[in-house]
Coordinates of C-alpha atoms and ligand atoms in Angstrom, one line a residue:
M1 CA 0.0 0.0 0.0
P2 CA 1.6 3.4 -1.0
R3 CA 2.2 5.8 1.9
T4 CA 3.8 9.1 2.4
L5 CA 5.6 9.8 5.7
F6 CA 5.9 13.0 7.7
I7 CA 8.3 13.8 10.6
A8 CA 9.3 17.0 12.5
D9 CA 11.0 18.2 15.6
L10 CA 13.7 15.5 15.9
H11 CA 16.1 18.1 17.4
L12 CA 19.1 16.1 16.3
S13 CA 22.3 17.0 18.1
A14 CA 25.7 15.5 18.9
G15 CA 24.6 15.4 22.5
R16 CA 21.7 13.0 21.8
P17 CA 23.1 9.9 20.0
D18 CA 19.9 8.0 20.9
I19 CA 17.7 10.3 18.8
T20 CA 20.2 10.1 15.9
A21 CA 20.1 6.3 16.2
A22 CA 16.3 6.2 16.1
F23 CA 16.3 8.6 13.1
L24 CA 18.9 6.5 11.2
R25 CA 16.9 3.3 11.9
F26 CA 13.7 5.0 10.7
M27 CA 15.4 6.2 7.5
E28 CA 16.8 2.7 6.8
K29 CA 13.8 0.6 7.8
E30 CA 10.7 2.8 7.1
A31 CA 11.4 5.8 5.0
V32 CA 12.9 3.8 2.1
H33 CA 9.6 2.0 1.6
A34 CA 7.5 5.2 1.4
E35 CA 6.5 7.1 -1.7
A36 CA 7.9 10.3 -0.2
L37 CA 9.3 11.7 3.0
Y38 CA 8.5 15.2 4.3
V39 CA 10.5 16.7 7.1
L40 CA 8.5 19.6 8.6
G41 CA 11.3 21.5 10.4
D42 CA 13.4 21.3 13.5
L43 CA 15.2 18.3 12.2
F44 CA 18.3 19.8 14.0
E45 CA 18.5 21.2 17.5
F46 CA 19.9 24.2 15.7
S47 CA 21.7 25.1 12.5
I48 CA 24.3 27.8 12.0
G49 CA 25.1 27.3 8.4
D50 CA 25.9 24.6 5.8
D51 CA 29.6 25.1 6.3
E52 CA 29.4 23.5 9.7
Q53 CA 30.5 20.1 8.4
S54 CA 30.0 18.2 11.6
P55 CA 29.9 14.4 11.7
L56 CA 26.2 14.6 12.5
N57 CA 25.4 16.8 9.5
R58 CA 27.4 14.4 7.3
Q59 CA 25.5 11.4 8.7
V60 CA 22.1 13.0 8.2
A61 CA 22.9 14.1 4.6
A62 CA 24.1 10.6 3.8
A63 CA 20.9 9.0 5.2
F64 CA 18.7 11.4 3.1
R65 CA 20.8 10.8 0.0
T66 CA 20.6 7.0 0.3
C67 CA 16.8 7.3 0.8
S68 CA 16.3 9.5 -2.3
E69 CA 18.7 7.4 -4.4
R70 CA 16.6 4.3 -3.5
G71 CA 13.5 6.0 -4.8
T72 CA 11.9 7.9 -2.0
P73 CA 12.2 11.7 -2.5
V74 CA 12.9 13.7 0.6
Y75 CA 11.4 17.2 1.1
F76 CA 12.3 19.7 3.8
I77 CA 10.6 22.7 5.3
H78 CA 12.6 24.8 7.7
G79 CA 11.8 25.0 11.4
N80 CA 12.4 27.8 13.8
R81 CA 15.7 26.1 14.9
D82 CA 17.1 25.0 11.5
F83 CA 16.1 27.8 9.2
M84 CA 19.8 28.3 8.3
V85 CA 19.9 24.9 6.5
G86 CA 20.6 26.0 3.0
R87 CA 21.0 24.9 -0.6
R88 CA 24.4 23.3 -0.1
F89 CA 23.1 20.9 2.6
A90 CA 20.1 20.2 0.5
R91 CA 22.2 19.3 -2.5
E92 CA 24.5 17.1 -0.4
A93 CA 21.4 15.4 1.1
G94 CA 19.7 15.0 -2.3
M95 CA 16.6 16.7 -0.8
T96 CA 14.3 19.4 -2.0
L97 CA 13.9 22.6 0.1
L98 CA 10.2 23.7 0.1
P99 CA 8.9 27.2 1.0
E100 CA 7.6 27.7 4.5
R101 CA 4.0 26.9 3.3
Q102 CA 3.2 24.3 0.7
V103 CA 0.1 22.7 -0.6
I104 CA 0.6 19.1 -1.7
E105 CA -1.9 16.7 -3.3
L106 CA -2.0 13.7 -1.1
Y107 CA -4.1 10.8 -2.6
G108 CA -6.7 13.2 -3.8
E109 CA -6.8 15.5 -0.7
P110 CA -5.0 18.9 -1.1
T111 CA -3.0 19.3 2.1
L112 CA -1.2 22.3 3.6
I113 CA 2.1 21.5 5.2
M114 CA 4.4 23.8 7.3
H115 CA 6.5 23.8 10.4
G116 CA 3.7 25.5 12.4
D117 CA 5.5 28.4 14.2
T118 CA 3.7 31.0 12.1
L119 CA 0.4 29.7 13.6
C120 CA 1.4 30.8 17.1
T121 CA 0.3 34.4 16.6
E122 CA -0.2 35.1 20.3
D123 CA 3.5 34.6 20.9
A124 CA 4.3 38.2 19.9
G125 CA 7.9 38.1 21.2
Y126 CA 8.7 35.1 19.1
Q127 CA 7.0 36.5 16.0
R128 CA 9.1 39.6 16.3
Y129 CA 12.3 37.6 16.8
R130 CA 11.2 35.4 13.8
R131 CA 10.8 38.4 11.5
I132 CA 14.2 39.8 12.4
T133 CA 16.1 36.5 12.0
R134 CA 14.6 36.0 8.5
W135 CA 16.1 39.3 7.2
P136 CA 18.3 38.2 4.3
W137 CA 21.0 40.8 5.0
L138 CA 21.2 39.7 8.7
Q139 CA 21.6 36.0 7.6
W140 CA 24.2 37.1 5.0
L141 CA 26.2 38.8 7.7
F142 CA 25.7 36.0 10.2
L143 CA 27.1 33.4 7.7
R144 CA 30.2 35.5 7.3
L145 CA 31.1 35.3 11.0
P146 CA 33.5 32.6 12.2
L147 CA 31.8 29.3 13.1
T148 CA 32.8 29.6 16.8
L149 CA 31.2 33.0 17.1
R150 CA 28.0 31.8 15.3
L151 CA 27.9 28.9 17.8
R152 CA 28.2 31.4 20.7
I153 CA 25.4 33.5 19.3
A154 CA 23.1 30.5 18.7
E155 CA 23.8 29.4 22.4
G156 CA 22.9 33.0 23.5
I157 CA 19.6 33.0 21.6
R158 CA 18.8 29.5 23.0
G159 CA 19.4 30.7 26.5
K160 CA 17.3 33.8 26.0
S161 CA 14.5 31.8 24.4
A162 CA 14.5 29.2 27.2
Q163 CA 14.3 32.0 29.7
S164 CA 11.4 33.8 28.0
K165 CA 9.5 30.5 27.5
Q166 CA 9.3 30.1 31.3
D167 CA 7.2 33.3 31.5
K168 CA 4.9 32.4 28.7
M169 CA 1.6 30.6 29.2
M170 CA 1.2 27.3 27.5
Q171 CA -1.7 28.7 25.5
V172 CA 0.4 31.5 24.1
M173 CA 2.8 28.9 22.7
D174 CA 0.1 26.9 21.0
V175 CA -1.5 27.7 17.7
N176 CA -4.2 30.3 17.4
Q177 CA -7.3 28.7 15.9
A178 CA -8.3 31.8 14.0
E179 CA -4.9 31.9 12.3
V180 CA -5.1 28.1 11.5
E181 CA -8.5 28.7 9.8
R182 CA -7.2 31.8 8.1
Q183 CA -4.1 30.1 6.6
M184 CA -6.2 27.0 5.6
A185 CA -8.8 29.1 3.9
E186 CA -6.2 31.2 2.1
A187 CA -4.6 27.9 0.8
G188 CA -8.0 26.5 -0.1
V189 CA -7.5 23.2 1.9
R190 CA -9.4 21.2 4.5
R191 CA -6.3 19.5 5.9
L192 CA -3.2 20.9 7.5
I193 CA -0.1 19.0 8.8
H194 CA 2.5 20.7 11.0
G195 CA 4.8 20.2 14.0
H196 CA 6.5 22.8 16.3
T197 CA 4.2 22.7 19.3
H198 CA 5.2 19.2 20.4
R199 CA 1.5 18.4 21.0
P200 CA 0.8 15.4 18.8
A201 CA -2.9 15.1 18.0
I202 CA -5.5 15.0 15.3
H203 CA -7.9 17.9 15.6
D204 CA -11.2 17.7 13.7
F205 CA -13.2 20.9 13.4
S206 CA -15.5 22.7 11.1
L207 CA -14.2 25.2 8.6
A208 CA -16.9 27.3 6.9
G209 CA -19.4 24.6 7.8
R210 CA -17.5 21.7 6.4
P211 CA -15.2 19.1 8.1
A212 CA -11.6 20.1 8.4
R213 CA -8.6 18.4 10.1
R214 CA -5.3 19.6 11.6
I215 CA -2.7 16.9 12.3
V216 CA 0.2 17.8 14.7
L217 CA 3.4 15.8 14.7
G218 CA 5.2 15.2 18.0
D219 CA 8.8 15.6 18.9
W220 CA 11.5 12.9 19.2
Y221 CA 12.7 13.5 22.7
S222 CA 12.0 10.0 24.1
Q223 CA 9.8 8.5 21.4
D224 CA 9.5 8.9 17.7
S225 CA 6.5 10.5 16.0
V226 CA 5.6 9.5 12.4
L227 CA 2.6 10.4 10.4
A228 CA 1.7 8.0 7.6
V229 CA -0.8 9.1 5.0
G230 CA -2.1 6.7 2.4
P231 CA -5.2 6.3 0.1
Q232 CA -7.0 4.7 3.1
G233 CA -6.4 7.4 5.6
V234 CA -3.9 8.7 8.1
E235 CA -2.0 7.1 11.0
L236 CA -0.1 9.1 13.6
Q237 CA 2.3 6.7 15.3
S238 CA 4.6 7.0 18.2
R239 CA 6.9 4.4 19.7
A240 CA 9.2 4.8 22.8
F241 CA 12.9 4.5 21.8
E242 CA 13.2 1.3 23.9
E243 CA 10.6 -0.4 21.7
L244 CA 12.5 0.4 18.6
S245 CA 15.7 -1.5 19.0
Ligands
LIG1 O1 12.5 26.0 19.8 P1 11.7 26.2 21.1 O2 10.4 25.4 21.0 O3 12.5 25.9 22.3 O4 11.2 27.7 21.2 C1 10.6 28.3 20.1 C2 11.0 29.8 20.2 N1 12.5 30.0 20.3 C3 13.2 30.0 19.2 C4 14.7 30.1 19.4 C5 15.4 28.8 19.2 O5 14.9 27.8 20.1 C6 16.9 28.8 19.2 C7 17.4 28.7 17.8 C8 18.9 29.0 17.6 C9 19.1 29.4 16.1 C10 20.5 29.6 15.8 C11 20.6 30.3 14.5 C12 20.8 31.7 14.6 C13 20.8 32.4 13.2 C14 20.7 33.9 13.3 C15 20.4 34.4 11.9 C16 20.4 35.9 11.8 O6 12.8 29.8 18.1 C17 10.3 30.5 21.3 C18 8.8 30.3 21.2 C19 8.6 28.8 21.3 O7 9.2 28.2 20.1 C20 7.1 28.4 21.3 O8 6.5 28.7 20.0 O9 8.2 30.9 22.3 O10 10.5 31.9 21.1 C21 11.2 32.6 22.0 O11 11.2 32.3 23.2 C22 11.7 33.9 21.5 C23 11.6 35.0 22.5 O12 10.3 35.4 22.7 C24 12.5 36.1 22.1 C25 13.9 35.6 22.1 C26 14.8 36.8 22.1 C27 16.2 36.4 21.5 C28 17.1 37.6 21.6 C29 18.3 37.4 20.8 C30 19.4 38.1 21.5 C31 20.7 37.7 20.8 C32 21.7 37.4 21.9 C33 22.9 36.9 21.2 C34 24.1 36.8 22.2
LIG2 MN1 9.9 24.4 16.2

């Protein structure tokens, strides 16, 4: 049975070899059998530019390349942590970079896919930070700094972000339903798939009087989270890392 797989929020880092192991096993055992693999952001804990040729980055690029060479195309949408992943990494990984919002036709159902951070409109501090870090000239300058300095800046932002998250209400960091409906209506879809909030769920609701669905992928901190979509329907799966070995 054909199926298309979606993952997000793996937060891969050198400090969590268990997540990398689960990811590599997933690539080898599951992704290669799919029609396509979509990675909806925050694959990496953070990215500071494609010239960071770390062993982890090499390993991930090789896993994607093997997958696409064996017939499963890999598509990537940036998350709020890895928006500096660029064309060079994409080329090395044999994957296609998609814009921040994309409508794909999934077995007859037009579906909007994205990372999900743009849906959190109540998080004004984050949205301001997001706008600034997407300025092309700022990214251009950032990429010209030495890697060690970029790493220090990234650590600085992570610290500030973790601090400010402590003062935010859970609801502020979730999606705003009106924004969900606005973006779905604008895209002309009745199904949305995203990650970012780490609140895996399938939400059914009514959009302009007709049934609509929002599917949220979970993170990979201590379990995986994989959405499989096929002609028969959708399945949001999660397995604890211990069950995977
Ligand atoms: O990722 P998560 O879920 O923990 O939190 C996000 C929002 N935080 C972020 C920041 C990332 O976690 C860290 C990414 C490092 C990127 C490195 C690349 C740098 C490239 C620079 C290019 C120009 O995205 C968090 C949201 C949360 O999701 C829920 O939606 O709330 O947002 C924040 O907390 C942002 C704060 O509101 C504002 C942060 C101010 C940062 C100020 C920067 C000062 C720079 C200092 C440098 C030394
Ligand atoms: Mn995110």
